[in-house]
Coordinates of C-alpha atoms in Angstrom, one line a residue:
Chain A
X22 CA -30.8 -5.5 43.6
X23 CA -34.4 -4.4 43.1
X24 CA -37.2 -6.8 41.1
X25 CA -36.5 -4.0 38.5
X26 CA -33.1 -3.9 38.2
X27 CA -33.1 -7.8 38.3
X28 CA -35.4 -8.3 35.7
X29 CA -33.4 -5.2 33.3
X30 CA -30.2 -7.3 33.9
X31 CA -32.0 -10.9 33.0
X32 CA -33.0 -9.4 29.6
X33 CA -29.9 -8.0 29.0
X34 CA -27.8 -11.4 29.7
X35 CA -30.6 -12.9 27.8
X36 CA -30.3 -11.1 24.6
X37 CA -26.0 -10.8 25.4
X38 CA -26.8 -14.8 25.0
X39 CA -28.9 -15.1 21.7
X40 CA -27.3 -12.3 20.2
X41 CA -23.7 -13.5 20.4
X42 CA -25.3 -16.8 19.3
X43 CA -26.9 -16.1 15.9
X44 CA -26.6 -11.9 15.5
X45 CA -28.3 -8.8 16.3
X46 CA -30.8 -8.8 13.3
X47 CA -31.7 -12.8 13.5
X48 CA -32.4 -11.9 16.8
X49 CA -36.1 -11.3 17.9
X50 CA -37.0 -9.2 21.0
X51 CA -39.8 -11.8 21.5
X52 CA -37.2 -15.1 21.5
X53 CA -35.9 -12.6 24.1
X54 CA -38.3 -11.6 26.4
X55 CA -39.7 -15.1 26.0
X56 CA -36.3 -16.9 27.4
X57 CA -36.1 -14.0 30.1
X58 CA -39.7 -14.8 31.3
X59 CA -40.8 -11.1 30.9
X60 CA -44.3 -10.2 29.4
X61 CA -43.7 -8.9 26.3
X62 CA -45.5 -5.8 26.4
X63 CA -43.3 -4.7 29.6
X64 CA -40.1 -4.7 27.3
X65 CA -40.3 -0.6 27.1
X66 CA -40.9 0.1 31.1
X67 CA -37.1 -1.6 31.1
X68 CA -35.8 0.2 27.8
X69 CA -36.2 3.4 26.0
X70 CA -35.8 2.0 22.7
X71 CA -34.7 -1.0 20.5
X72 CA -31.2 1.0 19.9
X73 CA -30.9 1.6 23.6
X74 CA -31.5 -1.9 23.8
X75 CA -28.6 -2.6 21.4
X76 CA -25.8 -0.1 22.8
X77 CA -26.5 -1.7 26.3
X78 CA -25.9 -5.2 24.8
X79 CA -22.6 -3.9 23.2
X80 CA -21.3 -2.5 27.1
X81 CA -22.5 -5.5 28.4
X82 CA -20.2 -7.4 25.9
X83 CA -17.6 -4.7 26.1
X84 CA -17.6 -5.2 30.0
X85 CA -17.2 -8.8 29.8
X86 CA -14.1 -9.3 27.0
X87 CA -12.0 -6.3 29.0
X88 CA -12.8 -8.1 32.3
X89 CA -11.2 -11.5 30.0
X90 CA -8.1 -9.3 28.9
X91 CA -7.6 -8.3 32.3
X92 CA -7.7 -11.1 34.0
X93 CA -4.6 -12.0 32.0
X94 CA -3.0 -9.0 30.8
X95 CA -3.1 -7.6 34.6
X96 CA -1.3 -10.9 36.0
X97 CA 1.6 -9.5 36.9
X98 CA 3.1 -12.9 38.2
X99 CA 4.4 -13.4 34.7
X100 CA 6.2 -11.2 32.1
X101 CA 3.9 -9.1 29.8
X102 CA 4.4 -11.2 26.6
X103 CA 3.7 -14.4 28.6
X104 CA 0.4 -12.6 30.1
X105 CA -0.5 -12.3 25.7
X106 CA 0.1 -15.5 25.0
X107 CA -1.5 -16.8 28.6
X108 CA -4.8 -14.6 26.4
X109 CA -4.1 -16.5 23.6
X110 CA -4.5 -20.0 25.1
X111 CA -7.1 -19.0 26.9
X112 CA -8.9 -18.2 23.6
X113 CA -8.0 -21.3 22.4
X114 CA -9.0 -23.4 25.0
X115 CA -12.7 -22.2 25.0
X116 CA -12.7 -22.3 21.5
X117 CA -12.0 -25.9 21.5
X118 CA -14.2 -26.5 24.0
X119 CA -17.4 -24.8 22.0
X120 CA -16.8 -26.4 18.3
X121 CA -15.6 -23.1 17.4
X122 CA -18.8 -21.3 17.3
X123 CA -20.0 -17.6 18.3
X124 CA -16.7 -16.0 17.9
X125 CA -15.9 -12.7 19.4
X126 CA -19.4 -10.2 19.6
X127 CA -17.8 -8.0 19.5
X128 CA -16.1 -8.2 16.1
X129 CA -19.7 -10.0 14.9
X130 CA -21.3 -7.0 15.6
X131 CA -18.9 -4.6 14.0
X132 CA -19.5 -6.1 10.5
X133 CA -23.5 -6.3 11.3
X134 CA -24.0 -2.8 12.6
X135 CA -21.5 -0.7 12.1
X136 CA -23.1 0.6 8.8
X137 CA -26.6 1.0 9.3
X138 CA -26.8 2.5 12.8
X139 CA -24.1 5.3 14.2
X140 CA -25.2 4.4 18.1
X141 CA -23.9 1.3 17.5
X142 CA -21.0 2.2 15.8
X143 CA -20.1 4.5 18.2
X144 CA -20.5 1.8 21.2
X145 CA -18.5 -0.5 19.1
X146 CA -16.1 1.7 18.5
X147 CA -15.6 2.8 22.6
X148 CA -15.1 -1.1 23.0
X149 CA -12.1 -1.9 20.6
X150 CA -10.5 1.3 21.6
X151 CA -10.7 0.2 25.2
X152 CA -9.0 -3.6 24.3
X153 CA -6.6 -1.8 22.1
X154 CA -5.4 0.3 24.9
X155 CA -5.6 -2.8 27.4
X156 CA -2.9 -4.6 24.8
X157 CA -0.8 -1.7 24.6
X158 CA -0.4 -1.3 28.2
X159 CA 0.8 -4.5 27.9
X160 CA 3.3 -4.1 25.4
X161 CA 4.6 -0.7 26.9
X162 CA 5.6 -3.0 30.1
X163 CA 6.8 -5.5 27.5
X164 CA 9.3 -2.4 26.1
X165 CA 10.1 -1.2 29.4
X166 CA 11.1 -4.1 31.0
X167 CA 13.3 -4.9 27.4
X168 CA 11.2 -7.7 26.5
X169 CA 10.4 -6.5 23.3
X170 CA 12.6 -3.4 21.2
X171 CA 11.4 -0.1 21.7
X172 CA 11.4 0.6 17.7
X173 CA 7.6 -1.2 18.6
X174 CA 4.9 1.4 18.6
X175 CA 2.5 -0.1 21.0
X176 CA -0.6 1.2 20.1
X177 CA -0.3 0.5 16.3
X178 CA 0.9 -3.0 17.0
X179 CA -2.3 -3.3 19.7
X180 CA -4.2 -2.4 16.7
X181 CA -2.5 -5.0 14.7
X182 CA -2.8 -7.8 17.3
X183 CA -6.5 -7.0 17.5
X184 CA -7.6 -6.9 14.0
X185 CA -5.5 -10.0 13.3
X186 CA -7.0 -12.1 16.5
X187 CA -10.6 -10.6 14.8
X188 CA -9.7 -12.1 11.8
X189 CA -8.4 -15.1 12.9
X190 CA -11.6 -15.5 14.8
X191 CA -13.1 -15.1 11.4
X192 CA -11.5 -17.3 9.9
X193 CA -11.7 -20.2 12.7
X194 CA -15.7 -19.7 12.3
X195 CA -15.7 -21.0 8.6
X196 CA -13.0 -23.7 9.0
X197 CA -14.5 -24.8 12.6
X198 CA -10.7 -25.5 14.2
X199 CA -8.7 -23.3 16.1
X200 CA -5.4 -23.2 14.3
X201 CA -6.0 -20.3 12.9
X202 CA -6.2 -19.0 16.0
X203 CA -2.7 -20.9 16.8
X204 CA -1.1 -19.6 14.0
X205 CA -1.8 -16.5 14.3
X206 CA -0.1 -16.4 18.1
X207 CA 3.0 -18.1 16.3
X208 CA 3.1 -15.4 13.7
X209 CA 2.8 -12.6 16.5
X210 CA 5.7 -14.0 18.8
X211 CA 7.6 -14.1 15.5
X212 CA 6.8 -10.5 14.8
X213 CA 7.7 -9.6 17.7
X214 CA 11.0 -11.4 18.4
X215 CA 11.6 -11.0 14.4
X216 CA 11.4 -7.0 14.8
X217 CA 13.1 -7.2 18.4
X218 CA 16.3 -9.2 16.7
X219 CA 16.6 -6.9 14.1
X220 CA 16.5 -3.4 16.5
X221 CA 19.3 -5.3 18.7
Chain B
X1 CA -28.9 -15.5 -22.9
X2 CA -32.4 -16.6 -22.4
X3 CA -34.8 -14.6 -20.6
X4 CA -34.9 -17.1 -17.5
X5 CA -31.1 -16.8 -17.6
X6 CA -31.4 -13.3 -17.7
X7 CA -33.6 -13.1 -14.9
X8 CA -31.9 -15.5 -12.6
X9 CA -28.4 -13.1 -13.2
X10 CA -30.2 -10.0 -12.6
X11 CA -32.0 -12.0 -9.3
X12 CA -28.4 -12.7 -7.7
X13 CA -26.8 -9.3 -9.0
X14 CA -29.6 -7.4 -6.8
X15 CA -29.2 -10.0 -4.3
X16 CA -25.4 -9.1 -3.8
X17 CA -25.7 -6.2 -3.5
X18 CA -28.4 -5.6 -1.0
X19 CA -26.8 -8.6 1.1
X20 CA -22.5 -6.8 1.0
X21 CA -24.7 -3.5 2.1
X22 CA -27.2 -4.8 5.1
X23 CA -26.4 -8.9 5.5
X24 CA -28.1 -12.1 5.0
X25 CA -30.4 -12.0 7.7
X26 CA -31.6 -7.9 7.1
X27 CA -31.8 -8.4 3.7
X28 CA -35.6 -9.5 2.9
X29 CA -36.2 -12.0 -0.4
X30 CA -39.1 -9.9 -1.0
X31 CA -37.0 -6.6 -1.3
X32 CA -34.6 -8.5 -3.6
X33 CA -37.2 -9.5 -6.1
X34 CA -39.3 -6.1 -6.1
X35 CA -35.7 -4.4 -6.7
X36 CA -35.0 -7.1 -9.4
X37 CA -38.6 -6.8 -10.7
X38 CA -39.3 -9.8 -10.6
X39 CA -42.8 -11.5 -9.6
X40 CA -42.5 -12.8 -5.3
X41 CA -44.3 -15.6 -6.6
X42 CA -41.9 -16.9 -8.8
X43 CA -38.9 -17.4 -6.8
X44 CA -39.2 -21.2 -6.6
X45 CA -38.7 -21.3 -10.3
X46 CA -35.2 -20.2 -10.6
X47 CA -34.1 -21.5 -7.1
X48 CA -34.7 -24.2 -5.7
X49 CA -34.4 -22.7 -1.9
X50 CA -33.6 -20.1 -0.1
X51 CA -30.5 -22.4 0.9
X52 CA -29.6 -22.6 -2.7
X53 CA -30.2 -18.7 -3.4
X54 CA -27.8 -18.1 -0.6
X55 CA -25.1 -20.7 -1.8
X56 CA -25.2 -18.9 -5.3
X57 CA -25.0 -15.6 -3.8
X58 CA -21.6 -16.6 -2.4
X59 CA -20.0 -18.0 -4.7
X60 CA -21.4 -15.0 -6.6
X61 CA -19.3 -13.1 -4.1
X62 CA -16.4 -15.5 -4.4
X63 CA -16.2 -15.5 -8.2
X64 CA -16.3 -11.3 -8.1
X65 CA -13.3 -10.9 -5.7
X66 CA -10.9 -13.3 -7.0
X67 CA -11.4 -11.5 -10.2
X68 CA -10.0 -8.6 -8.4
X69 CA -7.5 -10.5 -6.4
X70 CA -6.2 -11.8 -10.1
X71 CA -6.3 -8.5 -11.9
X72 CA -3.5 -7.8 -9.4
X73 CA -2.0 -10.7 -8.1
X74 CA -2.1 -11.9 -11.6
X75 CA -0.3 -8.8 -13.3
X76 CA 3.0 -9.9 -14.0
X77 CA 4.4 -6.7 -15.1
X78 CA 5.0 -6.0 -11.8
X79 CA 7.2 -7.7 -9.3
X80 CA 5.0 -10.6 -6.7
X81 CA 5.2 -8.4 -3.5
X82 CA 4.0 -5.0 -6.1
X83 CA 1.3 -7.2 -6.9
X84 CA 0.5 -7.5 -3.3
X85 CA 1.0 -3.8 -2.9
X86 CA -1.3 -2.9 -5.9
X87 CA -4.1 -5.4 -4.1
X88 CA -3.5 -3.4 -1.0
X89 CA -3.8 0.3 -2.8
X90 CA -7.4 -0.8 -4.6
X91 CA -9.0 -1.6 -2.0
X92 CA -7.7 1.2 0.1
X93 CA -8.6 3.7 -2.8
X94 CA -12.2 1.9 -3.0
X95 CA -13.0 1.8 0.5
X96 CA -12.0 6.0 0.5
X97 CA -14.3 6.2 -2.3
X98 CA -17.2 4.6 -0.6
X99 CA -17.5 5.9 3.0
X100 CA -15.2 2.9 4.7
X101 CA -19.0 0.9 4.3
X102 CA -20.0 -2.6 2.8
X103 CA -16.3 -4.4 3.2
X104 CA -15.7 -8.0 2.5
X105 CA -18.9 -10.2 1.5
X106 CA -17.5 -13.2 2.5
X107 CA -16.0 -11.9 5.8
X108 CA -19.2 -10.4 6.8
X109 CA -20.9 -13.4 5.4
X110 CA -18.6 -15.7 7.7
X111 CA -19.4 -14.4 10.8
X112 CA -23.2 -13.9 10.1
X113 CA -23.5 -17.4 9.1
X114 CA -20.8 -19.9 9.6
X115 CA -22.5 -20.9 12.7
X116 CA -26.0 -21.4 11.1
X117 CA -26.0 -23.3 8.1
X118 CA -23.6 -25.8 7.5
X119 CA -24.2 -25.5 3.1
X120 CA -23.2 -21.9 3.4
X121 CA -20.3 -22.6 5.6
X122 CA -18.7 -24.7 3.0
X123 CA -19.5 -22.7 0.4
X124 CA -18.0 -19.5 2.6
X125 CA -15.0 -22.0 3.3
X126 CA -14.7 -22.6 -0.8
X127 CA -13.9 -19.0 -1.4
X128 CA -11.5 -18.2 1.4
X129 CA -9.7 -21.3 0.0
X130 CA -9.6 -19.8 -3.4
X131 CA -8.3 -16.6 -2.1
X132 CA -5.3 -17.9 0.3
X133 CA -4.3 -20.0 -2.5
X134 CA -4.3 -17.2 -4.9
X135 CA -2.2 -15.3 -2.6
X136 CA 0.2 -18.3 -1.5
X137 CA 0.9 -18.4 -5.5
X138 CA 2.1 -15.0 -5.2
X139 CA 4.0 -15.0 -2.3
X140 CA 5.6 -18.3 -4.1
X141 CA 7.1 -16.4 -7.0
X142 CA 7.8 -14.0 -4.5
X143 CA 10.0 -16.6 -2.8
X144 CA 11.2 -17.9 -5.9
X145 CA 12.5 -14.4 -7.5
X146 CA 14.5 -14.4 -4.4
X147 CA 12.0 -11.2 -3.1
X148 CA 11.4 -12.1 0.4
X149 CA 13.2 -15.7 2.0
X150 CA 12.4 -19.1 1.4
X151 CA 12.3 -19.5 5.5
X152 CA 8.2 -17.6 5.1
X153 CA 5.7 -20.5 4.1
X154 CA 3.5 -19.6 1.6
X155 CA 0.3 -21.1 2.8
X156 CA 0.6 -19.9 6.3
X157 CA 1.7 -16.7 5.2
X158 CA -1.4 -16.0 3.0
X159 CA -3.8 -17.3 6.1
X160 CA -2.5 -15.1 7.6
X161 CA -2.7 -12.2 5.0
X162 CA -6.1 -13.0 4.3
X163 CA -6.9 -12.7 8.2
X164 CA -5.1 -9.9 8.7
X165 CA -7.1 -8.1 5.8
X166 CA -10.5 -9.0 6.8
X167 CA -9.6 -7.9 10.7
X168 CA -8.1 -4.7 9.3
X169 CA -11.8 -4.0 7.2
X170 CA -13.8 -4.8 10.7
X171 CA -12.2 -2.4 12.4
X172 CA -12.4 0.0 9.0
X173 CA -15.7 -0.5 9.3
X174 CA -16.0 0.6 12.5
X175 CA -13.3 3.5 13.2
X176 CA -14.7 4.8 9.1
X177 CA -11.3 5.7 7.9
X178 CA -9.1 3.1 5.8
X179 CA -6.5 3.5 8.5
X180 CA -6.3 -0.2 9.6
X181 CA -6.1 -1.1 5.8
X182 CA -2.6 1.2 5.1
X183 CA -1.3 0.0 9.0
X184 CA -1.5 -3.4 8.1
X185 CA -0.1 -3.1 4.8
X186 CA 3.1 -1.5 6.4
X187 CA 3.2 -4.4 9.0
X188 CA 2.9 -7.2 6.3
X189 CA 6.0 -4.9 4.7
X190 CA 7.9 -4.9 7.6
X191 CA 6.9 -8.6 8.4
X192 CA 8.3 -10.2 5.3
X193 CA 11.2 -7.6 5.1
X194 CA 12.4 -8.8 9.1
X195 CA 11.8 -12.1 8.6
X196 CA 13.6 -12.4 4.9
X197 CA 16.3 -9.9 6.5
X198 CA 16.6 -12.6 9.6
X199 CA 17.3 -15.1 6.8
X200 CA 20.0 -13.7 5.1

């Protein structure tokens, strides 16, 4: 990697860092630069602009949580609703193991961006579509292999699954435990066995 | 009302309204009081903080929706799971009237801030507390009136209600169309319909 390419990646995990932390607008490009021991008049020879800035942070987060879903929804050594709830404990182990802070960035920087800047919204956008369509690939091997009934549309329970994990994340933040993060896993095997039973 | 009273209200009304459009963090104390016409200087004399401001604001916020969620929930000329319906169908009829923006105050205010300040966070966790149990109340007449089964547990049932609704506005906010709003009324349908029909 060059010194330049180096140095555009350390500001990038950098800011991925602070802004998952504490948000894209508490966020200074200064606290930034600062940690990433670049001058801070060089931040524009690495960057075309703040927003380009921002929609690089969101693929860099967007990278990193599909590489998470893949790494478990991809296992193929178990059955696809074991490899959703393997994701599920993995989420709840690191959870537990950071005091339920940070959350998903995603998802933070849906409700802090999506209205004021279209970029943004348009990055954010590409990177729940993607997850969406990494959990329904899952539960279309789920249906074909009879695991779960075919009356379930997998892309509209994807979307389900990921607004309610997004929630639950939400929710974990403000009571600082991860059972809502538990129960919401319950509630989906439920669904899904629930709905299953009744189709047979 | 005195005029200090007056002031104060009219203080947090602006304040609520510029923090459910941009956030806590974007949302400048000098633009509240300009907008509110009200002298910067004089802050300090109808808050005592910035810590306090924010509390207020939030259980502002807190006060304004379970209002709403007891207009509906509360209307008891209609069955407990119409009631729910009803909540449903106003906030997908106000979200289509205002662009899919702003969504829920307190979710957007739990992920900006949970993390940051632990006054807020129990303030934030105040409100959510107030709204599950509103919702548990319903879902107990529900139960009672023989609507949906007595297997579904209230509480957890409205945690997970309540997360499912603020997951479905993120991604609202994001995709601009009230979409995930009428897909996750039809799941929670189809939830307590399975699992009351399991029952029988």
């Amino acid at each position: 990697m060059t010194q330049t390419a180096d140095t555009r990646k350390r500001i990038i995990t950098t800011g991925a860092r602070q802004v998952h932390s504490r948000g894209f607008n508490a966020t200074g490009l200064q606290n930034i630069l600062s940690e990433a021991s670049v001058p801070k008049g060089s931040f524009y020879f690495y960057f075309k602009s703040k927003d380009d800035f921002g929609a690089e942070l969101i693929d860099y987060f967007s990278e990193f949580i599909s590489g998470i879903f893949d790494r478990h929804l991809g296992n193929t050594a178990l059955s696809p609703l074991k490899r959703l709830d393997a994701l599920f404990d993995f989420y709840i182990s690191f959870f537990s193991g950071n005091l339920c802070t940070m959350g998903c960035p995603i998802g933070n920087l849906s409700l802090e961006l999506s209205d004021a800047n279209e970029l943004f919204r348009h990055h954010l956008n590409s990177a729940i579509n993607r997850l969406i369509g990494q959990l329904a690939d899952c539960l279309e091997e789920a249906i074909s292999r009879g695991e779960i009934s075919s009356d379930i549309d997998p892309h509209d329970t994807a979307c389900f699954i990921f607004q309610g994990f997004e929630g639950a994340l939400l929710h974990m933040k403000v009571v600082k435990t991860v059972s809502p993060l538990e129960s919401f896993k319950r509630y989906l095997v439920r669904y899904l066995s629930v709905s299953s039973a009744k189709q047979d």
